[in-house]
mmCIF file of C-alpha atoms in Angstrom:
data_model
loop_
_atom_site.group_PDB
_atom_site.id
_atom_site.type_symbol
_atom_site.label_atom_id
_atom_site.label_comp_id
_atom_site.label_asym_id
_atom_site.label_seq_id
_atom_site.Cartn_x
_atom_site.Cartn_y
_atom_site.Cartn_z
ATOM 1 C CA MET A 1 83.272 30.135 69.025
ATOM 2 C CA ARG A 2 82.837 30.076 72.399
ATOM 3 C CA HIS A 3 86.793 30.706 72.839
ATOM 4 C CA LEU A 4 86.821 32.735 70.130
ATOM 5 C CA LYS A 5 83.784 35.513 72.282
ATOM 6 C CA THR A 6 85.874 34.213 75.262
ATOM 7 C CA LEU A 7 88.675 36.257 74.252
ATOM 8 C CA LEU A 8 86.938 38.574 72.157
ATOM 9 C CA THR A 9 86.261 39.827 75.649
ATOM 10 C CA VAL A 10 89.566 38.998 76.856
ATOM 11 C CA ILE A 11 90.727 41.637 74.207
ATOM 12 C CA GLY A 12 88.057 44.207 75.249
ATOM 13 C CA ALA A 13 88.859 44.721 78.623
ATOM 14 C CA VAL A 14 93.074 45.167 78.493
ATOM 15 C CA THR A 15 92.164 48.011 75.750
ATOM 16 C CA ILE A 16 89.407 49.845 78.238
ATOM 17 C CA LEU A 17 92.012 49.154 80.970
ATOM 18 C CA VAL A 18 95.161 50.151 78.482
ATOM 19 C CA LEU A 19 93.068 53.506 77.475
ATOM 20 C CA ALA A 20 92.115 54.382 81.135
ATOM 21 C CA GLY A 21 95.791 54.068 82.203
ATOM 22 C CA ASN A 22 96.976 56.515 79.123
ATOM 23 C CA THR A 23 94.247 58.518 79.538
ATOM 24 C CA VAL A 24 95.705 59.179 84.298
ATOM 25 C CA ALA A 25 99.247 59.026 82.597
ATOM 26 C CA LEU A 26 98.046 62.190 80.165
ATOM 27 C CA ALA A 27 96.173 63.835 83.471
ATOM 28 C CA ALA A 28 99.475 63.128 85.832
ATOM 29 C CA SER A 29 101.818 64.442 82.923
ATOM 30 C CA GLY A 30 99.787 68.091 81.744
ATOM 31 C CA HIS A 31 97.951 66.995 79.081
ATOM 32 C CA GLY A 32 95.036 66.781 80.125
ATOM 33 C CA PHE A 33 92.931 67.936 82.896
ATOM 34 C CA LEU A 34 89.708 65.837 83.837
ATOM 35 C CA LEU A 35 87.561 67.301 85.519
ATOM 36 C CA GLY A 36 85.431 66.038 88.684
ATOM 37 C CA LYS A 37 88.160 63.806 89.223
ATOM 38 C CA THR A 38 91.652 64.142 91.318
ATOM 39 C CA ASN A 39 94.709 65.597 89.100
ATOM 40 C CA ARG A 40 97.874 65.275 89.996
ATOM 41 C CA VAL A 41 100.995 66.500 88.744
ATOM 42 C CA THR A 42 104.425 66.877 89.575
ATOM 43 C CA LYS A 43 105.186 70.902 87.853
ATOM 44 C CA LEU A 44 104.050 74.066 87.757
ATOM 45 C CA THR A 45 100.732 74.690 85.603
ATOM 46 C CA THR A 46 100.344 77.694 83.776
ATOM 47 C CA LEU A 47 97.322 78.815 82.449
ATOM 48 C CA THR A 48 98.180 82.596 79.754
ATOM 49 C CA ARG A 49 95.216 83.692 77.962
ATOM 50 C CA THR A 50 96.683 85.751 74.612
ATOM 51 C CA THR A 51 93.811 88.188 74.584
ATOM 52 C CA SER A 52 92.367 90.515 76.672
ATOM 53 C CA GLY A 53 90.267 89.840 79.722
ATOM 54 C CA PRO A 54 90.119 87.450 82.073
ATOM 55 C CA ALA A 55 92.141 84.213 82.241
ATOM 56 C CA LEU A 56 89.722 81.899 84.222
ATOM 57 C CA GLN A 57 86.135 81.556 85.273
ATOM 58 C CA VAL A 58 84.969 79.584 88.257
ATOM 59 C CA THR A 59 80.749 79.666 89.403
ATOM 60 C CA THR A 60 79.518 78.373 91.457
ATOM 61 C CA LYS A 61 75.549 76.730 91.635
ATOM 62 C CA SER A 62 74.870 80.094 94.324
ATOM 63 C CA SER A 63 76.565 83.085 95.134
ATOM 64 C CA ALA A 64 76.858 81.823 98.701
ATOM 65 C CA ASN A 65 79.206 78.743 97.589
ATOM 66 C CA PRO A 66 82.500 79.763 98.077
ATOM 67 C CA PRO A 67 83.840 79.073 93.818
ATOM 68 C CA PHE A 68 87.506 77.818 95.484
ATOM 69 C CA ALA A 69 89.388 75.934 98.133
ATOM 70 C CA VAL A 70 93.440 75.698 98.921
ATOM 71 C CA ASN A 71 94.507 74.016 102.129
ATOM 72 C CA GLY A 72 97.336 76.555 102.420
ATOM 73 C CA THR A 73 98.160 80.085 104.726
ATOM 74 C CA GLY A 74 101.153 81.182 102.456
ATOM 75 C CA LYS A 75 101.112 84.720 101.005
ATOM 76 C CA VAL A 76 99.660 84.972 97.232
ATOM 77 C CA THR A 77 101.843 87.604 95.615
ATOM 78 C CA HIS A 78 99.416 90.516 93.647
ATOM 79 C CA LEU A 79 96.486 89.112 94.771
ATOM 80 C CA ASN A 80 93.229 91.778 94.825
ATOM 81 C CA ALA A 81 90.453 91.821 97.117
ATOM 82 C CA ASP A 82 88.262 94.145 97.262
ATOM 83 C CA LEU A 83 86.190 93.374 100.577
ATOM 84 C CA LEU A 84 87.961 91.412 103.725
ATOM 85 C CA ASP A 85 84.838 89.939 106.119
ATOM 86 C CA GLY A 86 82.376 92.271 103.480
ATOM 87 C CA LYS A 87 84.201 95.357 104.820
ATOM 88 C CA ASP A 88 85.823 98.037 102.358
ATOM 89 C CA SER A 89 89.336 99.252 102.893
ATOM 90 C CA THR A 90 87.724 102.366 104.544
ATOM 91 C CA ALA A 91 86.242 100.202 106.956
ATOM 92 C CA LEU A 92 89.257 98.619 108.053
ATOM 93 C CA GLY A 93 92.076 99.665 110.221
ATOM 94 C CA THR A 94 91.921 102.826 112.826
ATOM 95 C CA ARG A 95 91.586 106.511 110.994
ATOM 96 C CA ALA A 96 90.381 109.797 112.854
ATOM 97 C CA TYR A 97 89.025 112.861 112.263
ATOM 98 C CA VAL A 98 90.913 115.994 113.315
ATOM 99 C CA TRP A 99 88.699 118.679 113.143
ATOM 100 C CA THR A 100 91.236 122.500 114.608
ATOM 101 C CA ALA A 101 90.969 125.807 115.291
ATOM 102 C CA SER A 102 92.568 129.180 116.697
ATOM 103 C CA GLY A 103 91.935 132.408 116.826
ATOM 104 C CA ALA A 104 88.804 134.491 117.188
ATOM 105 C CA ILE A 105 86.378 132.231 116.626
ATOM 106 C CA ASP A 106 84.456 134.894 115.623
ATOM 107 C CA THR A 107 83.662 138.903 115.994
ATOM 108 C CA GLU A 108 80.955 138.578 118.606
ATOM 109 C CA VAL A 109 80.985 138.845 121.802
ATOM 110 C CA ASP A 110 78.956 136.281 123.620
ATOM 111 C CA GLN A 111 79.029 133.617 126.927
ATOM 112 C CA SER A 112 79.527 130.437 124.863
ATOM 113 C CA GLU A 113 80.627 128.911 121.862
ATOM 114 C CA VAL A 114 79.321 125.418 119.837
ATOM 115 C CA PHE A 115 81.786 123.530 117.146
ATOM 116 C CA VAL A 116 80.168 121.379 114.815
ATOM 117 C CA LEU A 117 82.174 118.323 113.538
ATOM 118 C CA ASN A 118 81.154 119.141 110.249
ATOM 119 C CA GLY A 119 81.671 115.893 107.136
ATOM 120 C CA LEU A 120 81.539 113.296 110.625
ATOM 121 C CA PRO A 121 79.409 110.104 108.854
ATOM 122 C CA ALA A 122 77.037 108.248 110.035
ATOM 123 C CA GLY A 123 78.114 105.809 113.213
ATOM 124 C CA THR A 124 80.104 105.365 117.051
ATOM 125 C CA TYR A 125 83.220 107.678 117.982
ATOM 126 C CA LEU A 126 84.939 108.290 120.480
ATOM 127 C CA VAL A 127 86.154 111.667 120.668
ATOM 128 C CA ASN A 128 87.826 113.364 122.712
ATOM 129 C CA TYR A 129 88.782 116.972 123.108
ATOM 130 C CA GLU A 130 91.554 119.638 123.753
ATOM 131 C CA VAL A 131 91.038 123.744 123.821
ATOM 132 C CA GLU A 132 93.272 126.233 125.519
ATOM 133 C CA PHE A 133 92.416 129.489 125.978
ATOM 134 C CA PRO A 134 94.600 132.482 126.568
ATOM 135 C CA HIS A 135 95.457 134.076 129.030
ATOM 136 C CA ALA A 136 94.384 137.651 128.520
ATOM 137 C CA MET A 137 91.168 136.428 127.145
ATOM 138 C CA LEU A 138 89.655 135.251 130.626
ATOM 139 C CA THR A 139 89.629 137.752 134.368
ATOM 140 C CA THR A 140 87.797 134.453 136.861
ATOM 141 C CA GLY A 141 84.776 132.272 137.076
ATOM 142 C CA PHE A 142 84.937 128.698 134.842
ATOM 143 C CA VAL A 143 84.705 127.302 131.837
ATOM 144 C CA ASP A 144 82.680 124.421 130.804
ATOM 145 C CA CYS A 145 83.393 122.556 127.553
ATOM 146 C CA GLY A 146 80.696 119.327 126.752
ATOM 147 C CA MET A 147 79.819 117.281 123.854
ATOM 148 C CA GLN A 148 76.489 116.553 122.148
ATOM 149 C CA ASN A 149 74.588 114.284 119.824
ATOM 150 C CA ASP A 150 72.894 117.108 118.557
ATOM 151 C CA THR A 151 70.951 119.913 119.909
ATOM 152 C CA THR A 152 68.715 118.783 121.893
ATOM 153 C CA GLY A 153 70.308 115.501 123.094
ATOM 154 C CA ALA A 154 72.567 114.524 126.074
ATOM 155 C CA PHE A 155 75.671 115.838 127.538
ATOM 156 C CA GLY A 156 78.945 113.232 126.936
ATOM 157 C CA GLY A 157 82.545 113.744 127.988
ATOM 158 C CA GLN A 158 81.931 117.324 129.993
ATOM 159 C CA GLN A 159 84.661 119.021 131.374
ATOM 160 C CA ARG A 160 85.293 122.208 133.857
ATOM 161 C CA THR A 161 88.035 124.067 134.340
ATOM 162 C CA VAL A 162 88.531 127.268 137.054
ATOM 163 C CA VAL A 163 90.382 130.278 135.021
ATOM 164 C CA ASN A 164 93.089 130.375 137.217
ATOM 165 C CA THR A 165 94.316 134.047 135.992
ATOM 166 C CA SER A 166 97.940 133.931 137.815
ATOM 167 C CA ASN A 167 98.735 130.967 135.709
ATOM 168 C CA SER A 168 100.410 132.801 131.898
ATOM 169 C CA ASP A 169 99.993 130.221 129.975
ATOM 170 C CA GLY A 170 95.903 130.423 129.770
ATOM 171 C CA THR A 171 93.711 127.927 131.257
ATOM 172 C CA GLY A 172 93.447 124.499 129.082
ATOM 173 C CA ILE A 173 90.557 122.271 129.434
ATOM 174 C CA ASN A 174 89.839 118.170 127.753
ATOM 175 C CA GLY A 175 87.854 116.048 127.814
ATOM 176 C CA ALA A 176 86.686 112.367 125.956
ATOM 177 C CA GLY A 177 83.271 110.347 125.561
ATOM 178 C CA LEU A 178 81.934 108.033 123.032
ATOM 179 C CA MET A 179 79.379 109.817 121.033
ATOM 180 C CA THR A 180 77.060 108.578 117.992
ATOM 181 C CA SER A 181 76.185 110.960 114.914
ATOM 182 C CA LYS A 182 73.488 109.310 112.641
ATOM 183 C CA ALA A 183 73.172 111.608 110.207
ATOM 184 C CA ASN A 184 76.974 114.773 109.214
ATOM 185 C CA GLY A 185 76.934 117.442 111.719
ATOM 186 C CA ASP A 186 74.648 116.612 114.418
ATOM 187 C CA VAL A 187 78.137 115.513 116.881
ATOM 188 C CA ARG A 188 79.195 119.036 117.691
ATOM 189 C CA LEU A 189 81.539 120.336 121.251
ATOM 190 C CA THR A 190 79.891 123.559 123.590
ATOM 191 C CA CYS A 191 82.359 125.511 126.026
ATOM 192 C CA ALA A 192 80.270 128.375 127.765
ATOM 193 C CA TYR A 193 82.463 130.918 129.951
ATOM 194 C CA THR A 194 80.490 131.627 133.206
ATOM 195 C CA GLN A 195 80.969 135.317 132.205
ATOM 196 C CA ALA A 196 79.198 137.433 129.416
ATOM 197 C CA ALA A 197 81.500 139.675 128.224
ATOM 198 C CA VAL A 198 83.932 137.015 126.087
ATOM 199 C CA LEU A 199 84.836 137.400 122.168
ATOM 200 C CA TRP A 200 86.546 133.711 121.807
ATOM 201 C CA HIS A 201 90.174 133.673 121.589
ATOM 202 C CA LEU A 202 92.144 130.723 121.581
ATOM 203 C CA ASP A 203 95.167 130.195 121.336
ATOM 204 C CA SER A 204 97.661 129.676 118.138
ATOM 205 C CA ASP A 205 100.582 127.689 119.710
ATOM 206 C CA GLN A 206 97.336 125.482 121.481
ATOM 207 C CA PRO A 207 94.805 125.948 119.357
ATOM 208 C CA LEU A 208 90.773 123.330 119.792
ATOM 209 C CA ARG A 209 91.518 120.250 118.724
ATOM 210 C CA ILE A 210 88.711 117.292 117.828
ATOM 211 C CA THR A 211 89.545 114.127 117.535
ATOM 212 C CA ALA A 212 86.865 110.807 116.824
ATOM 213 C CA ILE A 213 87.901 108.133 116.283
ATOM 214 C CA PRO A 214 85.273 105.351 115.076
ATOM 215 C CA LEU A 215 84.891 102.571 116.825
ATOM 216 C CA SER A 216 83.087 99.244 114.884
ATOM 217 C CA SER A 217 81.143 98.385 118.024
ATOM 218 C CA VAL A 218 81.115 99.367 122.107
ATOM 219 C CA THR A 219 80.633 96.581 124.716
ATOM 220 C CA ASN A 220 79.405 97.447 128.131
ATOM 221 C CA LYS A 221 80.721 95.872 130.353
ATOM 222 C CA GLY A 222 79.083 97.652 132.951
ATOM 223 C CA VAL A 223 79.999 99.404 136.633
ATOM 224 C CA PRO A 224 83.656 98.309 137.425
ATOM 225 C CA PRO A 225 84.472 96.240 140.982
ATOM 226 C CA LEU A 226 85.443 98.977 143.405
ATOM 227 C CA SER A 227 88.943 97.365 144.997
#
């Protein structure tokens, strides 16, 4: 009886080893997939769904956990990603907002003109402006231009140019500055002329152009050292 028990024990152990070996062989040959185990294959594994909908769903215990991990750096063809580092495509890259105006700006004779940057989303911007006034419009004095965050905010990018009546090409002025928009339309460019009786008119060949380039962040480096 003792020998029979020993024989049965040996047969059982051999059976377990054979079954385990067959299981590993199935996993290695692509006939089986062991969950919670490392599976190694020598050929590409393909999963095809014959009906509409996703072919594979991977769910983790927490939404903060990555659904899968890879060790390759190669490009995956046709892999679409909705966000990159939590940002949409509209927030990536350089996206400039441009306003232009030329000809008679208004029909009133006044001393200044305000150009509101309508449609500018909230954020921090590098704003550039270029203004070219026709020779016949200005007589003497100077032109001041600068940007405001709103009607009471501090100016940025202030520039002044002296009217040069001897220049047949007219008088130009440009400037740049960092501006913060808290809501649509609260950034504006204001240009003022020392003469009160002015009909605002811009050269059609070189019109007023305002460009706002969004910045993801601004680092204050302080005052640069003198050389």
